Coordinates of C-alpha atoms and ligand atoms in Angstrom, one line a residue:
M78 CA 0.0 0.0 0.0
S79 CA 1.2 3.5 -0.5
A80 CA -0.3 6.7 0.9
L81 CA -0.7 9.9 -1.0
A82 CA 0.9 12.6 1.0
K83 CA -1.3 14.2 3.6
D84 CA -0.1 17.7 2.8
K85 CA -2.8 18.7 0.4
R86 CA -0.5 20.9 -1.6
Q87 CA 2.2 18.2 -2.0
P88 CA 0.8 15.0 -3.4
D89 CA 3.6 12.4 -3.7
R90 CA 5.0 12.9 -7.2
S91 CA 6.3 9.3 -7.3
R92 CA 2.7 8.2 -7.5
Q93 CA 1.8 10.5 -10.4
P94 CA 0.6 8.6 -13.4
D95 CA 3.6 8.4 -15.7
C96 CA 3.4 10.3 -18.9
S97 CA 5.5 7.8 -20.8
G98 CA 4.8 7.1 -24.4
R99 CA 4.0 3.4 -24.6
T100 CA 3.9 1.2 -27.6
I101 CA 2.1 -2.2 -27.6
L102 CA 3.4 -4.7 -30.1
V103 CA 1.1 -7.5 -31.2
R104 CA 2.0 -10.4 -33.4
G105 CA -1.0 -12.0 -35.0
P106 CA -2.9 -14.0 -35.8
A107 CA -3.3 -16.1 -32.7
A108 CA -6.3 -17.7 -31.0
L109 CA -7.0 -16.9 -27.3
R110 CA -7.5 -19.5 -24.7
G111 CA -7.9 -19.2 -20.9
T112 CA -9.5 -17.1 -18.2
V113 CA -9.2 -13.4 -17.4
Q114 CA -10.5 -11.6 -14.4
V115 CA -11.9 -8.1 -14.9
G116 CA -11.7 -5.5 -12.1
G117 CA -14.1 -2.8 -10.9
A118 CA -15.5 -0.4 -13.5
K119 CA -13.5 2.7 -14.2
N120 CA -16.8 4.6 -14.8
S121 CA -18.0 3.6 -11.3
V122 CA -14.9 3.8 -9.1
L123 CA -14.1 7.4 -10.1
K124 CA -17.6 8.6 -9.0
L125 CA -17.5 6.5 -5.8
M126 CA -14.3 8.2 -4.9
A127 CA -15.9 11.6 -5.5
A128 CA -18.9 10.6 -3.4
T129 CA -16.6 9.9 -0.4
L130 CA -16.4 13.7 0.0
L131 CA -19.9 13.7 1.3
A132 CA -19.0 12.5 4.7
E133 CA -16.0 12.8 7.0
G134 CA -14.2 9.6 8.0
T135 CA -12.6 6.6 6.5
Y136 CA -13.8 4.5 3.6
Q137 CA -12.6 1.2 2.2
I138 CA -13.4 0.5 -1.5
A139 CA -12.6 -2.9 -2.8
N140 CA -12.3 -4.3 -6.4
V141 CA -10.5 -1.1 -7.5
P142 CA -8.8 -1.4 -10.9
Q143 CA -5.2 -0.4 -11.2
I144 CA -5.7 2.3 -13.8
S145 CA -4.2 5.7 -14.2
D146 CA -7.5 7.5 -13.9
V147 CA -7.9 6.2 -10.4
L148 CA -4.5 7.6 -9.6
L149 CA -5.6 11.0 -11.0
M150 CA -8.8 11.0 -8.9
A151 CA -6.7 10.0 -5.8
E152 CA -4.5 13.0 -6.4
L153 CA -7.5 15.3 -6.8
L154 CA -8.9 14.0 -3.4
A155 CA -5.5 14.4 -1.8
A156 CA -5.3 18.0 -3.1
L157 CA -8.7 18.6 -1.5
G158 CA -7.3 17.4 1.9
C159 CA -8.1 13.7 1.9
E160 CA -5.7 11.0 2.8
V161 CA -5.7 8.3 0.1
T162 CA -4.0 5.0 0.3
L163 CA -3.8 3.1 -2.9
P164 CA -3.4 -0.7 -3.0
S165 CA -0.1 -1.7 -4.6
H166 CA -0.3 -3.7 -7.7
H167 CA -2.4 -6.9 -7.4
D168 CA -2.3 -7.0 -3.6
Q169 CA -6.1 -7.2 -3.5
E170 CA -6.2 -4.6 -0.7
P171 CA -9.0 -2.1 -0.7
L172 CA -8.5 1.6 -1.6
M173 CA -8.6 3.6 1.7
I174 CA -9.8 7.2 1.7
T175 CA -10.0 9.3 4.8
V176 CA -12.0 12.5 4.4
P177 CA -11.3 15.4 6.8
E178 CA -13.9 17.6 8.6
R179 CA -13.3 20.4 6.1
I180 CA -12.4 19.8 2.5
A181 CA -10.9 22.5 0.1
S182 CA -13.3 24.0 -2.4
F183 CA -10.9 24.3 -5.3
A184 CA -10.0 21.4 -7.7
S185 CA -7.7 23.2 -10.0
H186 CA -6.1 23.0 -13.4
G187 CA -3.3 20.5 -13.6
I188 CA -5.2 17.5 -12.5
A189 CA -8.9 18.2 -12.8
D190 CA -8.7 19.3 -16.4
R191 CA -7.0 16.1 -17.4
F192 CA -9.9 13.8 -17.2
R193 CA -13.7 13.9 -17.6
A194 CA -14.7 12.4 -14.2
S195 CA -13.3 15.4 -12.3
V196 CA -16.6 17.1 -13.0
A197 CA -18.2 14.6 -10.6
L198 CA -16.6 16.5 -7.7
L199 CA -19.1 19.4 -8.2
G200 CA -22.1 17.7 -6.7
P201 CA -20.4 16.3 -3.5
M202 CA -18.4 19.5 -2.9
L203 CA -21.5 21.6 -3.1
A204 CA -23.5 19.2 -0.9
R205 CA -20.7 19.3 1.7
H206 CA -19.8 22.9 2.0
G207 CA -22.0 24.8 -0.5
E208 CA -19.2 25.9 -2.8
A209 CA -17.0 24.3 -5.5
V210 CA -14.5 25.5 -8.1
V211 CA -13.6 22.8 -10.5
A212 CA -11.5 23.1 -13.7
L213 CA -13.4 22.2 -16.8
P214 CA -12.9 18.6 -17.6
G215 CA -10.7 17.0 -20.2
G216 CA -11.0 13.3 -21.1
D217 CA -11.0 11.3 -24.3
D218 CA -10.3 12.9 -27.6
F219 CA -13.7 12.6 -29.3
G220 CA -15.1 16.0 -29.6
A221 CA -17.0 18.5 -27.5
R222 CA -18.6 17.1 -24.4
P223 CA -20.8 19.7 -22.9
I224 CA -21.8 19.8 -19.2
D225 CA -24.9 22.0 -19.7
M226 CA -27.2 19.3 -18.1
H227 CA -25.0 19.1 -15.0
L228 CA -25.0 22.9 -14.6
G229 CA -28.7 23.4 -15.5
G230 CA -29.7 20.7 -12.9
L231 CA -27.5 22.4 -10.3
A232 CA -29.2 25.7 -11.1
N233 CA -32.6 24.0 -10.4
L234 CA -31.3 23.1 -7.0
G235 CA -30.5 26.8 -6.4
V236 CA -26.8 26.8 -7.2
E237 CA -25.3 29.9 -8.8
V238 CA -22.9 28.8 -11.5
E239 CA -20.4 30.8 -13.5
I240 CA -17.6 29.7 -15.8
I241 CA -14.5 31.8 -15.1
D242 CA -11.0 31.2 -16.4
G243 CA -11.8 27.7 -17.5
C244 CA -13.3 26.7 -14.2
V245 CA -16.8 26.0 -13.1
Q246 CA -17.4 28.2 -10.0
A247 CA -20.5 27.1 -8.1
R248 CA -22.0 28.4 -4.9
A249 CA -25.2 27.8 -3.0
K250 CA -26.1 29.0 0.5
K251 CA -28.6 26.3 0.8
M252 CA -29.6 23.8 -2.0
R253 CA -33.3 23.1 -2.3
G254 CA -34.8 19.9 -3.7
A255 CA -36.4 20.3 -7.1
T256 CA -37.7 18.4 -10.1
I257 CA -35.1 18.1 -12.8
R258 CA -35.9 16.7 -16.2
L259 CA -32.8 15.8 -18.2
D260 CA -33.0 16.3 -22.0
F261 CA -31.1 13.1 -22.3
P262 CA -30.3 10.3 -19.8
S263 CA -26.7 11.6 -19.3
V264 CA -24.7 9.3 -17.0
G265 CA -22.5 12.1 -15.6
A266 CA -25.3 14.6 -15.1
T267 CA -27.4 12.0 -13.3
E268 CA -24.5 11.1 -11.0
N269 CA -23.5 14.7 -10.2
L270 CA -27.1 15.8 -9.5
L271 CA -27.7 12.7 -7.4
M272 CA -24.7 13.6 -5.2
A273 CA -25.7 17.2 -5.0
A274 CA -29.3 16.3 -4.2
V275 CA -28.4 14.3 -1.1
G276 CA -27.3 17.6 0.4
A277 CA -30.4 19.6 -0.7
T278 CA -33.3 20.4 1.6
G279 CA -36.4 18.4 0.7
T280 CA -37.1 16.1 -2.3
T281 CA -35.4 16.0 -5.6
V282 CA -36.7 14.1 -8.6
I283 CA -34.4 13.4 -11.5
D284 CA -36.5 12.5 -14.5
N285 CA -35.1 10.8 -17.6
A286 CA -32.2 9.7 -15.4
A287 CA -29.5 7.3 -16.6
R288 CA -29.9 3.7 -15.7
E289 CA -26.4 2.4 -16.3
P290 CA -25.0 -0.2 -13.8
E291 CA -22.4 2.3 -12.7
V292 CA -25.2 4.7 -11.7
V293 CA -26.9 1.9 -9.8
D294 CA -23.5 1.2 -8.1
L295 CA -23.3 4.9 -7.0
C296 CA -26.9 4.7 -5.7
D297 CA -26.0 1.6 -3.7
F298 CA -23.0 3.3 -2.2
L299 CA -24.9 6.5 -1.3
T300 CA -27.6 4.4 0.3
K301 CA -25.1 2.5 2.4
M302 CA -23.8 6.0 3.5
G303 CA -27.4 6.8 4.7
A304 CA -28.8 8.6 1.6
R305 CA -32.5 8.0 0.9
I306 CA -32.8 7.2 -2.8
A307 CA -35.8 5.6 -4.6
G308 CA -35.9 4.4 -8.2
S309 CA -32.3 3.2 -8.6
G310 CA -32.0 1.5 -12.0
T311 CA -35.1 3.3 -13.4
N312 CA -35.6 6.5 -15.3
T313 CA -36.8 8.4 -12.3
L314 CA -34.7 8.9 -9.2
R315 CA -36.3 10.3 -6.1
I316 CA -33.9 11.6 -3.4
E317 CA -34.9 12.8 0.1
G318 CA -32.1 15.2 0.8
G319 CA -30.8 16.6 4.1
N320 CA -29.0 19.8 5.0
P321 CA -26.9 19.6 7.1
L322 CA -25.8 16.2 5.7
S323 CA -26.3 13.2 8.0
L324 CA -24.2 10.7 6.0
A325 CA -21.5 8.4 7.3
P326 CA -18.6 6.5 5.6
A327 CA -19.4 3.1 4.1
D328 CA -17.4 0.2 2.6
H329 CA -18.1 -0.9 -0.9
S330 CA -16.9 -3.2 -3.7
V331 CA -17.0 -1.7 -7.2
V332 CA -19.2 -3.2 -9.8
G333 CA -17.3 -5.3 -12.4
D334 CA -16.2 -3.4 -15.6
R335 CA -18.6 -4.4 -18.4
I336 CA -16.7 -2.4 -20.9
V337 CA -13.4 -4.2 -20.2
A338 CA -15.3 -7.5 -20.2
A339 CA -16.8 -6.7 -23.6
T340 CA -13.3 -5.9 -24.9
F341 CA -12.2 -9.5 -24.2
L342 CA -15.4 -10.9 -25.8
A343 CA -14.7 -8.9 -29.0
A344 CA -11.0 -10.0 -28.8
V345 CA -12.0 -13.7 -28.9
G346 CA -14.5 -12.8 -31.7
I347 CA -11.6 -11.6 -33.8
A348 CA -8.9 -14.0 -32.8
G349 CA -11.0 -17.2 -32.2
G350 CA -10.6 -19.6 -29.3
E351 CA -12.2 -19.9 -25.9
V352 CA -12.1 -17.4 -23.2
T353 CA -13.8 -17.1 -19.8
V354 CA -14.2 -13.5 -18.5
K355 CA -14.8 -13.5 -14.8
G356 CA -15.9 -10.6 -12.6
V357 CA -18.7 -9.3 -14.7
N358 CA -22.5 -9.6 -14.4
P359 CA -23.6 -11.0 -17.8
A360 CA -26.9 -9.1 -17.4
H361 CA -24.9 -5.9 -17.8
L362 CA -24.0 -7.0 -21.3
G363 CA -27.3 -8.6 -22.2
V364 CA -28.0 -6.9 -25.6
L365 CA -24.4 -7.3 -26.7
C366 CA -24.3 -11.0 -25.8
G367 CA -27.5 -11.5 -27.8
K368 CA -25.9 -9.9 -30.8
L369 CA -22.6 -11.8 -30.5
R370 CA -24.6 -15.1 -30.3
D371 CA -26.4 -14.0 -33.6
M372 CA -23.0 -13.5 -35.1
G373 CA -22.0 -17.1 -34.3
M374 CA -20.3 -16.8 -30.9
A375 CA -21.2 -19.7 -28.5
M376 CA -21.6 -18.5 -24.9
Q377 CA -22.1 -19.8 -21.5
T378 CA -22.8 -17.6 -18.5
T379 CA -22.9 -17.8 -14.7
D380 CA -23.9 -15.0 -12.3
A381 CA -20.4 -13.5 -12.6
S382 CA -18.7 -14.8 -15.7
I383 CA -19.1 -15.2 -19.5
T384 CA -17.4 -17.9 -21.5
A385 CA -17.1 -17.2 -25.2
I386 CA -16.2 -19.9 -27.8
V387 CA -15.4 -19.0 -31.4
S388 CA -14.5 -21.8 -33.7
A389 CA -15.3 -20.2 -37.1
R390 CA -15.3 -16.7 -38.6
L391 CA -18.3 -14.7 -37.2
R392 CA -21.1 -13.3 -39.4
A393 CA -21.6 -9.5 -39.7
A394 CA -24.3 -7.8 -37.7
K395 CA -25.9 -4.3 -37.2
F396 CA -25.3 -2.5 -34.0
S397 CA -26.7 0.7 -32.6
T398 CA -25.3 2.5 -29.5
L399 CA -27.9 3.6 -27.0
P400 CA -28.1 4.4 -23.3
Y401 CA -28.3 1.4 -21.0
P402 CA -29.6 -1.3 -21.5
G403 CA -28.6 -0.7 -25.1
V404 CA -25.1 -1.4 -26.5
A405 CA -22.8 1.2 -24.8
T406 CA -21.1 3.8 -26.9
D407 CA -17.8 2.8 -25.4
L408 CA -18.0 -0.5 -27.2
K409 CA -18.2 1.0 -30.6
P410 CA -14.5 0.8 -31.5
F411 CA -14.4 -2.9 -30.5
L412 CA -17.5 -3.6 -32.6
V413 CA -16.0 -1.9 -35.6
A414 CA -12.8 -3.9 -35.2
L415 CA -14.9 -7.1 -34.8
L416 CA -16.9 -6.4 -38.0
A417 CA -13.7 -5.6 -39.9
T418 CA -12.9 -9.4 -39.8
A419 CA -16.5 -10.8 -39.8
E420 CA -18.1 -12.3 -42.9
G421 CA -20.3 -9.8 -44.8
V422 CA -21.3 -6.2 -44.3
G423 CA -22.1 -4.9 -40.9
S424 CA -22.7 -1.5 -39.3
V425 CA -22.5 0.5 -36.1
T426 CA -24.8 3.5 -35.6
E427 CA -23.6 6.0 -33.0
N428 CA -26.3 7.7 -31.1
L429 CA -24.4 9.4 -28.3
F430 CA -21.1 11.0 -29.2
A431 CA -21.1 12.4 -32.7
Q432 CA -17.3 12.4 -33.3
R433 CA -16.2 9.1 -31.9
F434 CA -14.6 8.0 -35.2
R435 CA -10.9 8.8 -35.1
Y436 CA -9.8 5.1 -34.7
V437 CA -11.4 4.3 -38.1
N438 CA -8.4 5.7 -40.1
E439 CA -6.1 3.6 -38.0
L440 CA -8.1 0.4 -38.7
R441 CA -8.0 1.3 -42.4
L442 CA -4.2 1.3 -42.2
M443 CA -4.6 -2.4 -41.2
G444 CA -6.7 -3.0 -44.3
A445 CA -10.1 -2.7 -42.8
D446 CA -12.8 -1.6 -45.3
I447 CA -14.8 1.0 -43.4
R448 CA -17.1 3.8 -44.6
I449 CA -18.5 6.6 -42.5
D450 CA -21.9 8.1 -43.3
T451 CA -22.7 10.8 -40.7
N452 CA -23.2 8.7 -37.6
H453 CA -23.2 5.3 -39.3
V454 CA -20.1 3.2 -39.8
V455 CA -20.4 0.6 -42.5
V456 CA -17.9 -2.2 -42.4
E457 CA -17.1 -4.8 -45.0
G458 CA -15.4 -7.7 -43.3
Q459 CA -12.0 -8.9 -44.6
D460 CA -10.6 -12.5 -44.4
R461 CA -7.5 -11.1 -42.5
L462 CA -6.2 -7.7 -41.6
Q463 CA -2.5 -6.8 -42.1
A464 CA -0.1 -5.6 -39.4
A465 CA 0.5 -1.8 -39.4
R466 CA 1.9 1.1 -37.3
V467 CA -1.2 2.7 -35.8
T468 CA -1.9 5.3 -33.1
A469 CA -4.2 5.1 -30.1
H470 CA -6.2 8.3 -29.6
D471 CA -8.1 7.3 -26.5
I472 CA -8.7 4.4 -24.1
R473 CA -11.3 2.4 -26.1
A474 CA -9.9 3.2 -29.5
G475 CA -6.5 2.0 -28.3
A476 CA -7.9 -1.2 -27.0
A477 CA -9.7 -1.8 -30.2
L478 CA -6.5 -1.5 -32.2
V479 CA -4.8 -4.0 -30.0
I480 CA -7.6 -6.6 -30.4
A481 CA -7.8 -5.9 -34.2
A482 CA -4.1 -6.7 -34.3
L483 CA -4.8 -10.1 -32.8
G484 CA -6.5 -11.0 -36.1
A485 CA -3.9 -9.4 -38.4
H486 CA -0.9 -11.0 -40.1
G487 CA 2.4 -9.8 -38.8
E488 CA 3.5 -7.5 -36.0
T489 CA 1.3 -4.4 -35.4
S490 CA 2.7 -1.5 -33.3
V491 CA 0.1 0.5 -31.4
L492 CA 1.7 3.8 -30.6
E493 CA 0.5 6.1 -27.7
A494 CA -0.8 3.1 -25.9
Q495 CA -0.5 4.9 -22.6
H496 CA -4.1 6.0 -23.2
I497 CA -5.1 2.3 -22.7
A498 CA -3.7 2.3 -19.2
R499 CA -6.3 5.0 -18.2
G500 CA -9.0 2.3 -18.3
Y501 CA -7.2 -1.1 -18.5
D502 CA -5.2 -2.8 -15.8
D503 CA -2.2 -4.5 -17.6
F504 CA -4.1 -5.1 -20.8
A505 CA -1.0 -6.5 -22.6
G506 CA -0.3 -8.9 -19.7
Q507 CA -3.9 -10.1 -19.6
L508 CA -3.8 -10.9 -23.4
R509 CA -0.5 -12.6 -22.9
S510 CA -2.1 -14.8 -20.2
L511 CA -4.5 -15.9 -22.9
G512 CA -1.7 -16.9 -25.2
A513 CA -1.4 -13.8 -27.4
E514 CA 2.0 -12.6 -28.4
V515 CA 1.9 -9.0 -27.0
R516 CA 4.8 -6.9 -25.7
E517 CA 4.8 -3.3 -24.3
T518 CA 7.7 -0.8 -24.6
V519 CA 8.0 2.5 -22.8
V520 CA 9.6 5.7 -24.0
N521 CA 9.9 8.0 -21.0
R522 CA 9.2 11.6 -21.8
R523 CA 9.8 13.1 -18.3
Ligands
LIG1819 C1 -19.9 8.5 -19.2 C2 -18.7 7.6 -19.3 C3 -18.4 7.4 -20.8 C4 -19.6 6.8 -21.5 C5 -20.8 7.8 -21.3 C6 -22.1 7.2 -22.0 C7 -17.5 8.2 -17.3 C8 -16.3 8.9 -16.8 N1 -17.6 8.3 -18.7 O1 -19.6 9.8 -19.8 O2 -17.3 6.4 -20.8 O3 -19.3 6.7 -22.9 O4 -21.0 8.0 -19.9 O5 -22.4 6.0 -21.4 O6 -18.3 7.7 -16.6 N2 -24.3 15.6 -22.8 C9 -24.7 16.9 -23.0 N3 -24.7 17.8 -21.9 C10 -24.4 17.3 -20.6 C11 -23.9 16.0 -20.5 C12 -23.9 15.2 -21.6 O7 -25.0 17.3 -24.1 O8 -24.4 18.1 -19.7 C13 -24.3 14.7 -24.0 C14 -22.9 14.2 -24.3 O9 -22.2 15.1 -25.1 C15 -23.2 12.9 -25.0 C16 -24.4 12.4 -24.2 O10 -25.0 13.5 -23.6 O11 -23.6 13.2 -26.3 C17 -24.1 11.3 -23.2 O12 -23.1 11.8 -22.3 P1 -23.0 11.3 -20.8 O13 -24.0 10.1 -20.6 O14 -23.2 12.5 -19.9 O15 -21.6 10.8 -20.7 P2 -20.5 11.0 -19.6 O16 -21.1 11.0 -18.3 O17 -19.7 12.2 -20.0

């Protein structure tokens, strides 16, 4: 275990995520065989960590993935005055967070603007002390990602919000419960407003709320802390808030990462073989699994695992990304990679993020036949892709290039693969454990 320094202005630099340029080298083609364990969901753990700000005391969070975004969030919490002890690699210890009586109200540039999840600090900081200054979020490189629904919902709760010098500055003497109808079931806005609403006086109703398993995980955690939330997992959340807050720390285990699990399913779809993915609830990937079965993938499931068996080339299919329980937008790069080697013409229609297409050019370098028509990607499957030198532009795109390379002839180099480490714990090592020929090299830029 290693503790981030208590001095809020001096987080331990040795624990900073490294900014090394990494390259993952994959020699294909090779079938995959064996078992992989997926960790807790990135998109849940970061919000759970933010939610700890709601009550003073010590928390233990288990099933925390060893990914660089967790390290960034840990640094943000340390900068706000928390003591954060990260589990060292694979020691299965929980993440420990001790939140002080008074937290700082300023999550500044330098860390907060490096990843999207930092915006999740707004709700808990406001609920705790009625003020928050948070640098506007960064994140994956796929176009503008507005936070108008977050800010509009906070305004409904009585929060005054301004954007000054690239920071959201929010203040509320006393938040009042309100009915908030989201234009779209935004995951981030639902979570932020949920965390704010527990500190508002009276009842808040979030209508058209997101229903993703990670939102449910946050509701479970907040409920353990003493929050009163009805409707978890439905489109309408009803929160009985309280000001002053009367929450207490709780222990929790992070829900399994369905996106990482889906990456391995797509990998075996491309490479062939038999892989058991443990640590995921198959119900969280229900629509995807139905589609993969239609494509010819044999599957067996238990409560917490999926075994995928692929003995012949899969058939093409049509996918459409949608809010949960639909196929998650994060899966799109894997699905395009999968269709690039399936038999026939398939498509993926993106309904959430208009510009999530940069990896397509990289897949084309490997010989994939892909056309883009506004938000539709049409893919004509090839017998085999060819190895190439390609670049990872974000977490999922990078992982998609690596799994595509498993089905390509020769050695593919995936440059800028450090993006993958934001969401995957030792992706190269896990693929090696399944028999793939994968190496990782590091070019240190410090
Ligand atoms: C989260 C996930 C991301 C996933 C996405 C959708 C994290 C850290 N990231 O992102 O991996 O792809 O859910 O499942 O949990 N929108 C607005 N205004 C807003 C908020 C969102 O217009 O205020 C739009 C977005 O631009 C996008 C859509 O709503 O087109 C969905 O975004 P949202 O569900 O909020 O995604 P995130 O929470 O950012």
